[in-house]
Amino acid sequence: KDLANFYCALNEPQKAIVFFLVLLRELKAEKWNSLASQTLLELANCYKKLNDSLSYTKTCAAIACSVDLETLVRTFYFDDFLKSLKSIQKQLTTSDRGNVNYLALEDHFKLIDVHPLATTLPIIQDNILEVELKIESNFPRSILCERISLSFELITKNIEPHPQSSEFESLPFSIH
């Protein structure tokens, strides 16, 4: 963090970002969520100085969903996220949109339940399956998703399952 702050003081945010990203990865791995949230604030400042709209937008979204920050801060960055998102969409042509790096939003939403609407078994690869999702958003206000992509994998546990527990330990998904 000291090196990142040093480069910020030298007005070299592009160099500071590298150190903030390493710090953020380590803080998340060690579950230091409050410090990770503070690092996201520093990253957002660096991206804004560099006019890196895409990275700034993604960082604003992460800050808005950080439950360790005050609601006022989260709401400010949520508003900036929506404003920046509209700006990015106007800047991109239709052909560019396919090349945008999407962000997995695992910290932004929590998947509560997946319930298949049709109970036809077996489920065959490449068949269409309609499901009902129950998702909890960490954004400070409601957000409209126009498209959701869901991928999942069955993860079995080596321990004895509890009668009420699910076989699904994790269901990773992304929202575009």
Coordinates of C-alpha atoms in Angstrom, one line a residue:
K1 CA 0.0 0.0 0.0
D2 CA 2.9 2.3 0.8
L3 CA 4.3 1.9 -2.8
A4 CA 0.9 2.6 -4.3
N5 CA 0.5 5.7 -2.2
F6 CA 4.0 6.8 -3.1
Y7 CA 3.1 6.6 -6.8
C8 CA -0.1 8.5 -6.2
A9 CA 1.9 11.2 -4.5
L10 CA 4.1 11.4 -7.5
N11 CA 1.0 11.7 -9.7
E12 CA 1.7 8.4 -11.4
P13 CA -1.6 6.6 -11.0
Q14 CA -0.9 4.0 -13.7
K15 CA 2.0 2.7 -11.5
A16 CA -0.1 2.9 -8.3
I17 CA -2.8 0.8 -9.8
V18 CA -0.5 -2.2 -10.1
F19 CA 0.3 -2.2 -6.4
F20 CA -3.4 -1.5 -5.4
L21 CA -4.5 -4.5 -7.5
V22 CA -1.9 -6.8 -5.9
L23 CA -3.0 -5.5 -2.5
L24 CA -6.7 -5.9 -3.3
R25 CA -6.1 -9.5 -4.4
E26 CA -4.2 -10.3 -1.2
L27 CA -6.8 -8.6 1.1
K28 CA -9.7 -10.5 -0.5
A29 CA -7.8 -13.8 -0.2
E30 CA -7.2 -13.2 3.5
K31 CA -10.9 -12.0 3.9
W32 CA -9.9 -8.5 5.1
N33 CA -13.0 -7.1 3.5
S34 CA -13.0 -3.7 5.1
L35 CA -9.4 -3.0 4.0
A36 CA -10.3 -4.3 0.5
S37 CA -13.1 -1.8 0.3
Q38 CA -10.8 1.0 1.2
T39 CA -8.4 -0.2 -1.5
L40 CA -11.3 -0.1 -4.0
L41 CA -11.8 3.6 -3.2
E42 CA -8.1 4.2 -4.0
L43 CA -8.3 2.3 -7.2
A44 CA -11.4 4.2 -8.3
N45 CA -9.5 7.5 -7.7
C46 CA -6.6 6.2 -9.9
Y47 CA -8.8 5.1 -12.7
K48 CA -10.7 8.4 -12.7
K49 CA -7.3 10.3 -12.9
L50 CA -6.4 8.1 -15.9
N51 CA -9.8 8.5 -17.6
D52 CA -10.1 4.7 -17.8
S53 CA -13.9 4.6 -18.0
L54 CA -14.3 0.9 -18.2
S55 CA -12.1 0.1 -15.2
Y56 CA -13.6 3.0 -13.3
T57 CA -17.2 1.8 -14.0
K58 CA -16.3 -1.8 -12.8
T59 CA -14.7 -0.4 -9.6
C60 CA -17.6 1.9 -8.9
A61 CA -19.9 -1.2 -9.1
A62 CA -17.7 -3.1 -6.7
I63 CA -17.6 -0.2 -4.3
A64 CA -21.4 0.2 -4.5
C65 CA -21.8 -3.4 -3.4
S66 CA -19.2 -3.3 -0.6
V67 CA -21.3 -3.9 2.5
D68 CA -18.3 -2.7 4.6
L69 CA -18.7 0.9 3.5
E70 CA -21.2 3.4 4.6
T71 CA -24.5 3.6 2.7
L72 CA -23.8 7.2 1.6
V73 CA -20.5 6.2 0.0
R74 CA -22.0 3.2 -1.6
T75 CA -24.9 5.2 -3.0
F76 CA -22.5 7.9 -4.4
Y77 CA -20.5 5.3 -6.3
F78 CA -23.7 3.5 -7.4
D79 CA -24.8 6.8 -9.0
D80 CA -21.4 7.2 -10.6
F81 CA -21.5 3.6 -11.8
L82 CA -24.9 4.2 -13.6
K83 CA -23.7 7.5 -15.0
S84 CA -20.4 6.0 -16.2
L85 CA -22.2 2.9 -17.6
K86 CA -24.4 5.1 -19.8
S87 CA -21.3 7.1 -20.9
I88 CA -19.5 3.9 -21.9
Q89 CA -22.5 2.5 -23.8
K90 CA -22.7 5.7 -25.8
Q91 CA -19.0 5.6 -26.6
L92 CA -19.0 2.0 -27.9
T93 CA -20.2 1.2 -31.3
T94 CA -22.2 -2.0 -31.8
S95 CA -19.2 -3.9 -33.1
D96 CA -17.1 -2.8 -30.1
R97 CA -19.6 -4.1 -27.6
G98 CA -18.7 -7.7 -28.4
N99 CA -15.1 -7.0 -27.4
V100 CA -15.9 -5.5 -24.0
N101 CA -14.4 -7.4 -21.1
Y102 CA -17.3 -8.4 -18.9
L103 CA -16.9 -8.7 -15.2
A104 CA -18.1 -11.6 -13.1
L105 CA -20.2 -10.1 -10.5
E106 CA -19.8 -12.7 -7.7
D107 CA -19.5 -10.0 -5.0
H108 CA -22.3 -8.0 -6.4
F109 CA -25.1 -10.6 -6.2
K110 CA -25.7 -13.6 -4.1
L111 CA -27.5 -16.5 -5.7
I112 CA -30.1 -17.7 -3.1
D113 CA -31.9 -20.4 -5.1
V114 CA -32.1 -22.0 -8.5
H115 CA -35.3 -23.8 -9.3
P116 CA -35.9 -25.6 -12.6
L117 CA -39.4 -24.8 -14.0
A118 CA -39.6 -28.0 -16.0
T119 CA -38.9 -31.3 -14.2
T120 CA -38.1 -33.3 -17.3
L121 CA -35.1 -35.5 -16.7
P122 CA -32.5 -36.0 -17.8
I123 CA -31.1 -32.6 -18.6
I124 CA -29.2 -32.9 -21.8
Q125 CA -26.3 -30.6 -22.9
D126 CA -27.4 -27.7 -25.2
N127 CA -31.1 -28.1 -24.4
I128 CA -32.9 -25.1 -23.2
L129 CA -33.8 -25.2 -19.5
E130 CA -36.0 -22.7 -17.9
V131 CA -35.2 -21.9 -14.3
E132 CA -36.4 -19.5 -11.6
L133 CA -33.6 -17.6 -9.9
K134 CA -33.7 -16.0 -6.5
I135 CA -30.9 -13.4 -6.4
E136 CA -30.0 -11.0 -3.6
S137 CA -28.4 -7.8 -4.8
N138 CA -25.7 -6.0 -2.8
F139 CA -26.3 -2.8 -4.6
P140 CA -27.7 0.0 -2.4
R141 CA -30.7 0.5 -4.7
S142 CA -32.5 -1.6 -7.2
I143 CA -31.0 -2.3 -10.6
L144 CA -32.6 -3.6 -13.8
C145 CA -30.7 -6.4 -15.5
E146 CA -31.6 -6.8 -19.2
R147 CA -29.7 -10.1 -19.6
I148 CA -28.4 -12.7 -17.2
S149 CA -26.0 -15.5 -18.1
L150 CA -25.8 -18.4 -15.7
S151 CA -23.3 -21.2 -15.5
F152 CA -23.1 -23.8 -12.8
E153 CA -21.4 -26.9 -11.8
L154 CA -22.2 -29.7 -9.3
I155 CA -19.7 -29.8 -6.5
T156 CA -20.1 -32.7 -4.1
K157 CA -18.7 -32.5 -0.6
N158 CA -16.6 -35.2 1.0
I159 CA -18.4 -34.9 4.3
E160 CA -21.7 -36.4 5.3
P161 CA -24.5 -34.2 3.9
H162 CA -27.0 -32.7 6.3
P163 CA -30.6 -33.5 5.5
Q164 CA -31.5 -29.9 4.7
S165 CA -28.2 -29.0 2.9
S166 CA -28.0 -28.8 -0.9
E167 CA -25.5 -30.6 -3.1
F168 CA -24.7 -27.3 -4.7
E169 CA -21.8 -25.7 -2.7
S170 CA -21.4 -22.9 -5.2
L171 CA -23.2 -21.8 -8.3
P172 CA -21.0 -19.3 -10.1
F173 CA -22.8 -16.9 -12.4
S174 CA -22.3 -13.7 -14.4
I175 CA -24.6 -10.9 -15.2
H176 CA -24.0 -8.9 -18.4

